[in-house]
Short mmCIF file of C-alpha atoms (C1' of nucleotides) in Angstrom, two decimals:
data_model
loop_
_atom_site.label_atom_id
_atom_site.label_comp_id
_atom_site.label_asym_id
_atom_site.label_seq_id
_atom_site.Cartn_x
_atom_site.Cartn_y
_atom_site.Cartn_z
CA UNK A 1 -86.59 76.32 53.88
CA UNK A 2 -87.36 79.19 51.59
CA UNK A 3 -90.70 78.18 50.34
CA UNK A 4 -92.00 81.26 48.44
CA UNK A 5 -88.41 81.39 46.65
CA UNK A 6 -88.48 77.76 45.63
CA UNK A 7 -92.00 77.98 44.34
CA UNK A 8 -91.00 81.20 42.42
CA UNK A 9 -88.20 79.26 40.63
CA UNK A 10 -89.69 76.55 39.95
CA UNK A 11 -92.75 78.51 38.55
CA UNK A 12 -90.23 80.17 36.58
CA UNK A 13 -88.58 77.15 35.23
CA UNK A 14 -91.59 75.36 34.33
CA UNK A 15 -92.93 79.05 32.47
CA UNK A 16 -89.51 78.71 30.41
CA UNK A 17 -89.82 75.46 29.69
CA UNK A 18 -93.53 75.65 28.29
CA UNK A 19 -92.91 78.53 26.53
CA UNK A 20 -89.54 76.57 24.62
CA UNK A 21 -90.63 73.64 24.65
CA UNK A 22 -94.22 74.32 23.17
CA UNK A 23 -92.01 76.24 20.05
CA UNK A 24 -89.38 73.88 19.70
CA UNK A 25 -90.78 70.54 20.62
CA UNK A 26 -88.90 68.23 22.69
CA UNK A 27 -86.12 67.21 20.24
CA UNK A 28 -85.54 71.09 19.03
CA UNK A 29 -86.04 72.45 22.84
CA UNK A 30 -82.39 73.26 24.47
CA UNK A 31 -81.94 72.62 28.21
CA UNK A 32 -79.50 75.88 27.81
CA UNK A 33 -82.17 77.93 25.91
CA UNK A 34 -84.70 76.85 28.80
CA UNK A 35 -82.21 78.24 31.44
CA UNK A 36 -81.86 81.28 29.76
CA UNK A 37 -85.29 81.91 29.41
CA UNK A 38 -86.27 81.68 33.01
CA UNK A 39 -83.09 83.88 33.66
CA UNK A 40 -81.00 81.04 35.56
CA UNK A 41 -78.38 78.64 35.02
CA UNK A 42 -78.13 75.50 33.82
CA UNK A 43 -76.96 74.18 36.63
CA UNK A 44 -79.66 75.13 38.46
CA UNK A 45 -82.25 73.98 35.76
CA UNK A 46 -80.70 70.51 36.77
CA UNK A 47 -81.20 70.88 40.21
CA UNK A 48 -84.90 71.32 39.83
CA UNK A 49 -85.53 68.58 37.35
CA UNK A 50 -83.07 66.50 36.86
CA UNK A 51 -83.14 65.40 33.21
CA UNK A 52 -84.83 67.33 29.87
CA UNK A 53 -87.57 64.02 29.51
CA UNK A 54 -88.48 64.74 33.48
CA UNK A 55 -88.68 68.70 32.80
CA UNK A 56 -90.42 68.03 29.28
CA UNK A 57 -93.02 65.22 31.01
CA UNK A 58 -93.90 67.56 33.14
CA UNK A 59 -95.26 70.32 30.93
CA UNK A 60 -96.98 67.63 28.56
CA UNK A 61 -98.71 66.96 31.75
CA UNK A 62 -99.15 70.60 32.69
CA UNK A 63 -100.81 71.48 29.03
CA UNK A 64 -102.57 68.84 28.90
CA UNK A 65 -104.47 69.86 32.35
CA UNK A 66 -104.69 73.52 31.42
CA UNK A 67 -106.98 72.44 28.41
CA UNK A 68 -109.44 69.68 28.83
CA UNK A 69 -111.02 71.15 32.19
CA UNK A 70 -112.33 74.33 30.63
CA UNK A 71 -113.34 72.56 27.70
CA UNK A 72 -115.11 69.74 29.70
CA UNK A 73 -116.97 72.70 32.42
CA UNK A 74 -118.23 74.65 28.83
CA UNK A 75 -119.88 71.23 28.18
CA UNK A 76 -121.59 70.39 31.19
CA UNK A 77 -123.39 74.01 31.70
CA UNK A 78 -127.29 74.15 30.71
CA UNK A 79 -127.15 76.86 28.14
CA UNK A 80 -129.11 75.88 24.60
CA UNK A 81 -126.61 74.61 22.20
CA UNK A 82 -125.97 77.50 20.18
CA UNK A 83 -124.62 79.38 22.86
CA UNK A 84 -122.86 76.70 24.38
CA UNK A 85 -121.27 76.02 21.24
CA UNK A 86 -120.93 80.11 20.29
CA UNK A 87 -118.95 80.26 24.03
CA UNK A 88 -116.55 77.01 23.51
CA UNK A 89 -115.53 78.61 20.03
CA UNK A 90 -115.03 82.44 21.38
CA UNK A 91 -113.16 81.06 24.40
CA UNK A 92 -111.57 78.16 22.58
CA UNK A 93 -110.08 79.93 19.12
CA UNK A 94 -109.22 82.99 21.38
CA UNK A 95 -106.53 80.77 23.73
CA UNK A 96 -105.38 79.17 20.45
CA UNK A 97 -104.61 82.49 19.38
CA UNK A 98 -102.78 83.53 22.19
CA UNK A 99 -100.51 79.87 22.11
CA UNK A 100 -100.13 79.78 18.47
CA UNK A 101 -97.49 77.24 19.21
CA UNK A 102 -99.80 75.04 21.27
CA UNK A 103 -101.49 72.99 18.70
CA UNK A 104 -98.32 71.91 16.44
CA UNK A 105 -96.67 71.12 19.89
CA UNK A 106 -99.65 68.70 20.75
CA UNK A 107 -99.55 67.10 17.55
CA UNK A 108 -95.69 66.05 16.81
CA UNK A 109 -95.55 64.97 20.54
CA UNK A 110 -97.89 63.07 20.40
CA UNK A 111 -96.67 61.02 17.53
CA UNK A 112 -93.46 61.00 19.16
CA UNK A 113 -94.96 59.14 22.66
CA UNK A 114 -98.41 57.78 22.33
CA UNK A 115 -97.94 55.35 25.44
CA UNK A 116 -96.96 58.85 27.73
CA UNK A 117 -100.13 60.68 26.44
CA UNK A 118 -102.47 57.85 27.05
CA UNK A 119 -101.39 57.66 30.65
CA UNK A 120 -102.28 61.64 30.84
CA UNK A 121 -105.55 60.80 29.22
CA UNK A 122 -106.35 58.29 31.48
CA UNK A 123 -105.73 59.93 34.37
CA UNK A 124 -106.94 63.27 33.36
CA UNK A 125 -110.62 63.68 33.96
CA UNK A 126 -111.10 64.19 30.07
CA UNK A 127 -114.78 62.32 29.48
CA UNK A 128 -115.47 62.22 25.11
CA UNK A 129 -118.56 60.18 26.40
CA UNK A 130 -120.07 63.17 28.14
CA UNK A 131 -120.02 65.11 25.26
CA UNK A 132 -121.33 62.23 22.56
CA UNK A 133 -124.30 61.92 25.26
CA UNK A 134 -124.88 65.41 24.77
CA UNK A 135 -125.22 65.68 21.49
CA UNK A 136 -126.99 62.78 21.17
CA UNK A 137 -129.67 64.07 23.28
CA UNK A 138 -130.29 67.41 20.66
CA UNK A 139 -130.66 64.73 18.03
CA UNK A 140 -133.34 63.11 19.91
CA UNK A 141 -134.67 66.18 20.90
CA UNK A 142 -135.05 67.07 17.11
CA UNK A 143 -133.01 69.95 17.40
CA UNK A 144 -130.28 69.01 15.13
CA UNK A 145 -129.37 66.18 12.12
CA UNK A 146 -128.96 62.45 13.45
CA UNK A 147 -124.84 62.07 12.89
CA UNK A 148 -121.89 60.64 14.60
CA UNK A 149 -121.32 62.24 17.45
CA UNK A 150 -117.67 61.52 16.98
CA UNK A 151 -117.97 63.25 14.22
CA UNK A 152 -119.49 66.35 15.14
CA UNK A 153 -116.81 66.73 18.03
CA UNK A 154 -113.99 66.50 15.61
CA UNK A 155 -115.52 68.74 12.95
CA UNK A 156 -116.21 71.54 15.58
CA UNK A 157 -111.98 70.77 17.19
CA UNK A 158 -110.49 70.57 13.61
CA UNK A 159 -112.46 74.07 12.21
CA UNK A 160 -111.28 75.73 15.39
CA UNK A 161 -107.55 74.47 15.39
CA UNK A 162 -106.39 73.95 12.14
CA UNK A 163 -106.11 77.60 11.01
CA UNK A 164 -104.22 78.36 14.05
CA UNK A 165 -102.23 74.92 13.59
CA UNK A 166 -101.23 76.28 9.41
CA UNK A 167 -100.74 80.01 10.70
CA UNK A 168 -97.97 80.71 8.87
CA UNK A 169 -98.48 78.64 5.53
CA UNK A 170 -101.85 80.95 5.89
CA UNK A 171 -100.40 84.46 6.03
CA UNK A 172 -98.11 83.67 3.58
CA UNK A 173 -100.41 82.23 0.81
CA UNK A 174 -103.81 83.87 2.18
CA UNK A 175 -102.94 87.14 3.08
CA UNK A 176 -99.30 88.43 1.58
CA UNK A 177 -97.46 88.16 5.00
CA UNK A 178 -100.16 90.78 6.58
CA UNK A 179 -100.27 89.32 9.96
CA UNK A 180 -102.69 91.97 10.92
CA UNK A 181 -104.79 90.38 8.12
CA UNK A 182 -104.63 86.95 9.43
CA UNK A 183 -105.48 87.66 13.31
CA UNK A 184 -108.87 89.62 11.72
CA UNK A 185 -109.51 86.20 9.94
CA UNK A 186 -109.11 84.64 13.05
CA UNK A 187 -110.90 86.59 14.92
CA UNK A 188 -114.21 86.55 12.47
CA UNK A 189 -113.55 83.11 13.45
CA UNK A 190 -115.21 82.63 15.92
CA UNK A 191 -118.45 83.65 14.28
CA UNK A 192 -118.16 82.37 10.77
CA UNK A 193 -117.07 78.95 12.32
CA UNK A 194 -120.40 78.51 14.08
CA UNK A 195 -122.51 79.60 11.39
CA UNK A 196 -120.93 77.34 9.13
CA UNK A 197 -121.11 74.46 11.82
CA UNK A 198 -125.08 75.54 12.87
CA UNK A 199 -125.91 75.87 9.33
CA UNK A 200 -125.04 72.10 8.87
CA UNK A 201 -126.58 70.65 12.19
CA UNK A 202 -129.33 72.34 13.11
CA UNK A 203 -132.83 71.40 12.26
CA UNK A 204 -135.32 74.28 11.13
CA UNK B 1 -71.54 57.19 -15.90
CA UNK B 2 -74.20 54.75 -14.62
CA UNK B 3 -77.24 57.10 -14.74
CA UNK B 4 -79.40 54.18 -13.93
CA UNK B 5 -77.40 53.29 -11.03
CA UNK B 6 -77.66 56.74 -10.14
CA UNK B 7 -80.73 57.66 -10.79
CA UNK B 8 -81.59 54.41 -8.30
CA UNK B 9 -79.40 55.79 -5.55
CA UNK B 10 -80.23 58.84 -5.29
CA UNK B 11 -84.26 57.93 -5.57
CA UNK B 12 -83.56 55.00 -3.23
CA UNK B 13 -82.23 57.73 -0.51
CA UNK B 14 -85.04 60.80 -1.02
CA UNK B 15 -87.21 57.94 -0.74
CA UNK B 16 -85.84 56.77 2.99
CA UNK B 17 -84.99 60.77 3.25
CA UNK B 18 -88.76 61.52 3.05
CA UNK B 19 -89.75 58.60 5.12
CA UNK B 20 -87.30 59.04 8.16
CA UNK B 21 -88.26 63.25 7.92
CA UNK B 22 -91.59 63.27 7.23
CA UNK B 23 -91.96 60.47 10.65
CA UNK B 24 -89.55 62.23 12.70
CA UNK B 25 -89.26 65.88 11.37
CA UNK B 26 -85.75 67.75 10.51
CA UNK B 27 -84.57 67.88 14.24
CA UNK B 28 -85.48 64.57 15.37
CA UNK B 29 -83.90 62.63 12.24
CA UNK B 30 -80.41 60.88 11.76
CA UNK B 31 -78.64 60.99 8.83
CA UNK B 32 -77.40 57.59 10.17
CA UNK B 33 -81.37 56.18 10.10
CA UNK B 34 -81.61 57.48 6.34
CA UNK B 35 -78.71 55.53 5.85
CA UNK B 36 -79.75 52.44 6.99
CA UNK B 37 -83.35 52.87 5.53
CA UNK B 38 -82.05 53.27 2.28
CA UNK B 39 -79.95 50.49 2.88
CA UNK B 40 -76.37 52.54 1.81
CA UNK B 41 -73.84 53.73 4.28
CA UNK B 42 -73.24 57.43 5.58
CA UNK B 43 -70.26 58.01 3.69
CA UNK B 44 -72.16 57.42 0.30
CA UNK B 45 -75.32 59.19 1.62
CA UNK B 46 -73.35 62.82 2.37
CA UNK B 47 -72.18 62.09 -1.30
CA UNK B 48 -74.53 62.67 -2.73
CA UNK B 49 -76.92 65.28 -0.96
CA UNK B 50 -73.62 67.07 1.10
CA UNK B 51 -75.92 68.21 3.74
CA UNK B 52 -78.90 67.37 6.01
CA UNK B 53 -79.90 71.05 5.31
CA UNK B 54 -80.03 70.73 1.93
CA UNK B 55 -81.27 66.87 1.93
CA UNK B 56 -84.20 67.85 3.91
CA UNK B 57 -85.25 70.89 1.63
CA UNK B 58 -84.73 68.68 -1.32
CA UNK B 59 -87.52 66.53 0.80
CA UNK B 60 -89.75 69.01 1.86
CA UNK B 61 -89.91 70.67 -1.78
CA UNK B 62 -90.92 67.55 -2.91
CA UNK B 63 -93.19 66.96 -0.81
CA UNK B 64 -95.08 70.09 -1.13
CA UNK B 65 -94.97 69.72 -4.87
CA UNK B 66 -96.35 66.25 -5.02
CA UNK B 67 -99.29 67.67 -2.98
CA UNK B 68 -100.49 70.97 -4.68
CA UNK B 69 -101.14 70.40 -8.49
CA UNK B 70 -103.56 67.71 -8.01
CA UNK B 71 -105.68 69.69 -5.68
CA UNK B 72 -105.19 72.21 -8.10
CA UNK B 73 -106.21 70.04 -11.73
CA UNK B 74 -109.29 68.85 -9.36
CA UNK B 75 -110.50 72.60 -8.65
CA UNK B 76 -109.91 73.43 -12.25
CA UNK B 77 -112.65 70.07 -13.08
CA UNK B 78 -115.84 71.05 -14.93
CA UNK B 79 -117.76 68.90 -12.60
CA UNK B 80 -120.79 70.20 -10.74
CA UNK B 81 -119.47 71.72 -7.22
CA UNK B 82 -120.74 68.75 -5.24
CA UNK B 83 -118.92 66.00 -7.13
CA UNK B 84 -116.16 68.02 -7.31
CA UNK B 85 -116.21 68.14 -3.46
CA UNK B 86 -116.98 64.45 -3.12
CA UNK B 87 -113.97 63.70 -6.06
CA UNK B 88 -111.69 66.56 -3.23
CA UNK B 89 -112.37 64.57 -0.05
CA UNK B 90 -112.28 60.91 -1.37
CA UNK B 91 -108.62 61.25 -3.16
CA UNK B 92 -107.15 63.92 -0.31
CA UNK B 93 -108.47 61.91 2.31
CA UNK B 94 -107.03 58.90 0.81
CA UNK B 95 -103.55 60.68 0.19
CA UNK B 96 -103.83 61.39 4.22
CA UNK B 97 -104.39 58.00 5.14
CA UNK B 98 -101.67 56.39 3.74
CA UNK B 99 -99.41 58.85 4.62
CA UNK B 100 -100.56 60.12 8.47
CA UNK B 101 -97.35 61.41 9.48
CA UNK B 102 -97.83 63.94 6.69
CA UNK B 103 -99.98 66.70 8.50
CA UNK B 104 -98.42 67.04 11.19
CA UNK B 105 -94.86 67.33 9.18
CA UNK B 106 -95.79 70.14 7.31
CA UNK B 107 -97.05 72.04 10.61
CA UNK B 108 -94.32 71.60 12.52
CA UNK B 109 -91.39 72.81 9.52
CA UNK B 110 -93.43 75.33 8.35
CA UNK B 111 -92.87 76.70 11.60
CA UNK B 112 -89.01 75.79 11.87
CA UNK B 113 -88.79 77.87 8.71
CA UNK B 114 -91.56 80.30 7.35
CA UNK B 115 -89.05 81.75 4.75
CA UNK B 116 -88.10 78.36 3.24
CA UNK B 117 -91.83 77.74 3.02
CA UNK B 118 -92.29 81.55 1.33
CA UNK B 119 -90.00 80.12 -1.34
CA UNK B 120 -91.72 77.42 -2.50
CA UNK B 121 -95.20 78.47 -2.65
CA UNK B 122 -93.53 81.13 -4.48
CA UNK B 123 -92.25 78.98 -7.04
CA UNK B 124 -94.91 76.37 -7.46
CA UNK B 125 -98.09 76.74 -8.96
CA UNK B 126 -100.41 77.04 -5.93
CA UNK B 127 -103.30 79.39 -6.81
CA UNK B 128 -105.78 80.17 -4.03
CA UNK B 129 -107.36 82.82 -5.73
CA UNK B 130 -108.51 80.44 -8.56
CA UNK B 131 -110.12 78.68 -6.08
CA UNK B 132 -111.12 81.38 -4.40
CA UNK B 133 -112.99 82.32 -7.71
CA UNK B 134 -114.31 79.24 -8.39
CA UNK B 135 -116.20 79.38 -4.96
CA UNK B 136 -117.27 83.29 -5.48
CA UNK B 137 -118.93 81.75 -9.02
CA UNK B 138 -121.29 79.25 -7.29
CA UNK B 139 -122.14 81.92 -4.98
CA UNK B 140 -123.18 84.71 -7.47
CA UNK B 141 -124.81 81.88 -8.95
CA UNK B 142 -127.07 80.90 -6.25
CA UNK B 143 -126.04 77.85 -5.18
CA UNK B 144 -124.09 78.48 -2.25
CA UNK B 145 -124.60 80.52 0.35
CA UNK B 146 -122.70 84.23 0.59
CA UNK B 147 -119.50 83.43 3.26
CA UNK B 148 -115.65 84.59 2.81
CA UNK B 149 -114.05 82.02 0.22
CA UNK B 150 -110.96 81.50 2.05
CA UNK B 151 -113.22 80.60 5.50
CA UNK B 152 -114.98 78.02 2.92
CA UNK B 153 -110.96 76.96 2.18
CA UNK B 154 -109.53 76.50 5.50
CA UNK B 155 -112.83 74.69 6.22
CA UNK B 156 -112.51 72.27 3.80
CA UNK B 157 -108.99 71.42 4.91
CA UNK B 158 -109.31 71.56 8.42
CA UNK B 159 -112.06 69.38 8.07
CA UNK B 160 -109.92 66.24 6.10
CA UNK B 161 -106.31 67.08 7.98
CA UNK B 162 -107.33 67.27 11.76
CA UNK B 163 -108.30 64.02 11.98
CA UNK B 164 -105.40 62.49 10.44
CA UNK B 165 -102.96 64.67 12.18
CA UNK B 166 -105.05 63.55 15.41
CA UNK B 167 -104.75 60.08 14.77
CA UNK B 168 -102.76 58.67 18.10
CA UNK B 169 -105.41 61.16 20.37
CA UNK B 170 -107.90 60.27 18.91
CA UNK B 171 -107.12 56.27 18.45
CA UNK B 172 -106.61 56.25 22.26
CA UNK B 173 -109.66 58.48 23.30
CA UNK B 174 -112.66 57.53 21.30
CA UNK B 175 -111.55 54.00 19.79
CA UNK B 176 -109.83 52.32 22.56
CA UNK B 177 -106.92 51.55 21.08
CA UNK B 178 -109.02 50.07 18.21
CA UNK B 179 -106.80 51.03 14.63
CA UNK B 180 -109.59 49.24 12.83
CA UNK B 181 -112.34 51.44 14.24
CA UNK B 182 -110.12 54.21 14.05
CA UNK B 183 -109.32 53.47 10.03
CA UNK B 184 -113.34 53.16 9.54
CA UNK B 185 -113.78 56.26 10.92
CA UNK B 186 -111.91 58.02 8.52
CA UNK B 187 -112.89 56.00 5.49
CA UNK B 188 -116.52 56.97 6.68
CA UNK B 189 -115.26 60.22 6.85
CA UNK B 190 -114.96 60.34 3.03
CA UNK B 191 -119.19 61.09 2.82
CA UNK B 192 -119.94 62.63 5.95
CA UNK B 193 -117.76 65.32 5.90
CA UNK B 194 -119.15 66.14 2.55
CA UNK B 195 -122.46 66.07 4.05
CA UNK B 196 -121.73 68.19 6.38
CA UNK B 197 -120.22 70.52 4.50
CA UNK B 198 -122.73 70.49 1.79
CA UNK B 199 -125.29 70.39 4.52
CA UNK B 200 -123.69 73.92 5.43
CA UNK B 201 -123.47 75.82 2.32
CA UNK B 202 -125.85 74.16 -0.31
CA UNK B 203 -128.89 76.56 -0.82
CA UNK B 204 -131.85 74.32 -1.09
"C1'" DA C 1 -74.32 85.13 64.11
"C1'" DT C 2 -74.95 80.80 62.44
"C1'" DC C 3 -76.67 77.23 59.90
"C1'" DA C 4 -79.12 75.41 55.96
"C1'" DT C 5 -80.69 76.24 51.58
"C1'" DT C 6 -80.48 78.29 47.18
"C1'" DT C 7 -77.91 80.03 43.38
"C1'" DT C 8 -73.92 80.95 40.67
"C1'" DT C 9 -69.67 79.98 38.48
"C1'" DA C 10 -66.99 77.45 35.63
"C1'" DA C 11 -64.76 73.77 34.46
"C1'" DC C 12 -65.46 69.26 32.96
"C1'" DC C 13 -67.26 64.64 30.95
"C1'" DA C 14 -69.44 61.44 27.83
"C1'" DT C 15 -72.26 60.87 24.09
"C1'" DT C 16 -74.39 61.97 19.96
"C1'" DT C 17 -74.19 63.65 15.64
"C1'" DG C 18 -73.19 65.95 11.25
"C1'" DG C 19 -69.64 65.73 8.37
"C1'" DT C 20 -64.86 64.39 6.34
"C1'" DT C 21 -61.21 61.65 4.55
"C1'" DA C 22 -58.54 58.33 2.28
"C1'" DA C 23 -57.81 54.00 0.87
"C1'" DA C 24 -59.83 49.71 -0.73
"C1'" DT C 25 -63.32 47.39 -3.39
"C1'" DT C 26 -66.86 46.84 -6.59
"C1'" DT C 27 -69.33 48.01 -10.64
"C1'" DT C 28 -69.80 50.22 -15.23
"C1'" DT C 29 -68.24 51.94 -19.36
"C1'" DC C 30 -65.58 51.76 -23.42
"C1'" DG D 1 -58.71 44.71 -19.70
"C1'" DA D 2 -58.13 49.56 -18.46
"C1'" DA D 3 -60.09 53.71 -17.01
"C1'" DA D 4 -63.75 55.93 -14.57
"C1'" DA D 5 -67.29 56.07 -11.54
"C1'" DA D 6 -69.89 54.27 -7.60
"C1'" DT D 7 -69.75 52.18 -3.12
"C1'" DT D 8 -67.88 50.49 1.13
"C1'" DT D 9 -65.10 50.59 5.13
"C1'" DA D 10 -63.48 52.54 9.04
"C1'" DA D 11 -61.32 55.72 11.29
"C1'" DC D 12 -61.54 60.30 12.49
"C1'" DC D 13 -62.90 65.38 13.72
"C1'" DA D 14 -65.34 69.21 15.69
"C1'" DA D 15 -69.29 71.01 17.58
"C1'" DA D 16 -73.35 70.64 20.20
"C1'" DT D 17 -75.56 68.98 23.98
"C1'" DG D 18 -77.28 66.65 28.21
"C1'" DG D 19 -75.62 66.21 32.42
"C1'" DT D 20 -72.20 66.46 36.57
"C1'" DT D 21 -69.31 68.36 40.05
"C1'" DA D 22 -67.29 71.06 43.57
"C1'" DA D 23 -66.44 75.13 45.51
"C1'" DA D 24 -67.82 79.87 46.24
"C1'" DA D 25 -71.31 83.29 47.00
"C1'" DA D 26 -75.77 84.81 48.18
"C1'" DT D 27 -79.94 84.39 50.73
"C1'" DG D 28 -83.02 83.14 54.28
"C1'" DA D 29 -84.54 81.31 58.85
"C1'" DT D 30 -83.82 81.03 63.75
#
DNA sequence: ATCATTTTTAACCATTTGGTTAAATTTTTC
DNA sequence: GAAAAATTTAACCAAATGGTTAAAAATGAT
């Protein structure tokens, strides 16, 4: 058996199918438009994975796994908060800017199949407790406001993805189609954001 | 004619139009299930609005014009920039919650179709740059801190949409399942965010 | 060279779905 | 009550789409 060939195909196949998929979401995706994309048939699409909700499970999955690790190993390192915070942003907003796609995707499929992304949750070593516990400890340090920690998390998720999520609504309203424009607003970003966010938290 | 008749008809199906689309977006919606929500059969439903097409852009200008001129009459309030704020976040937020699927319909068909969206904005009375202005004012005037109005903008709105377009995420990850807790949490949501925001940009 | 695996080709099937049609029925209007 | 409009019924159509199949061709391993 041909094991660097089937790997290769596969790879390819499951690159095509994030990149549709992620654009079109599951009910807009075509299987045809998938095969195209990673320069095969559909026949052989098929052959892979047998049916569009096995192919399309197993990207959810994939995502998923691509994003809460390196969000979850930025938590855990010792650096003071600002940094820590000033590195999840630059990191963060700057792979949201390269899968513009990525946070609509998340959001309508996850309406569309709660039950299948609590499973991935579950089983995915994403820990919201971790995080609470460390902010928890700056606020008992002194170093910034007492406040839900629930809170805090969302505020810093929702300032970072939102703008990415209402890209094109933006550059049409904010910035006359200039998409230029836009991806310099993003990209200040990642400075203004944590300002804005240490400016509210932190105790002086 | 029957205008009331009509007039009931054709209300009784952009009302099951917008619920069906806004829940399961243009691609994942029958025209059978707006049928049967509006309680009228196919036949009568292609009637009157000859295509989905043109059914769902009926919907989605609606929508978007239900949404924009009261955020806009609240800007253009001579109340002091906090209780403005406060007056913002309480009604929006409240608009959100009883309509969750809303977010995350906008995002996804303002990505299906940019142009479409272009149209509209066009068309209706959404100014940014008034509110733009009014934020440049309180800054000249002292109150607020210097920062680019449109960050303050997207901040604001990321801030109050996030966490209603995250609502099955964040229902599974941080409340258990809990829709009460979850429901709290946004009602809550109502003052802190406007702490934190005001906690942000206020100059004391 | 041979055998197994992978890939292509291309036709095909069943289902879903948007949309139509035409006749019958009900409701309104006058 | 007659004419007009609204609504239902039910069958139908065409296109799109997910998925299958079987045979041929290409590729790789030994």
């Amino acid at each position: 058996m041909n094991e660097i060939k089937k790997d290769n195909t596969e790879e390819k196949i499951l690159n095509a199918a994030q990149t549709v998929f992620i654009e079109k979401g599951m009910d807009g995706a075509r299987m045809q438009e998938i095969a195209d994309e990673a320069g095969i048939n559909k026949a052989l699409l098929h052959y892979y994975f047998r049916t569009k909700e096995k192919l399309f499970n197993a990207i959810f999955k994939k995502v998923f796994s691509q994003i809460f690790p390196n969000l979850m190993a930025m938590v855990q390192s010792e650096l003071p908060l600002e940094e820590k915070l000033g590195a999840f942003l630059e990191t963060y907003i700057d792979l949201l800017q390269r899968n513009p796609f990525l946070p609509t995707f998340i959001l309508k499929e996850m309406n569309r199949n709660p039950e299948f992304l609590a499973s991935i949750i579950k089983n995915g070593g994403a820990k919201p407790e971790e995080i609470f516990r460390m902010f928890e400890k700056e606020m008992e340090a002194g170093k910034i406001r007492k406040m839900d920690p629930c809170d805090l998390l969302i505020n810093i998720l929702g300032l970072s993805i939102f703008p990415i999520a209402a890209k094109p609504l933006m550059t049409i309203m904010f910035f006359d189609n200039d998409k230029n424009a836009y991806n310099k607003f993003i990209e200040n970003r990642k400075t203004t954001v944590k300002e804005f966010i240490l400016n509210s938290i932190l105790i002086k």
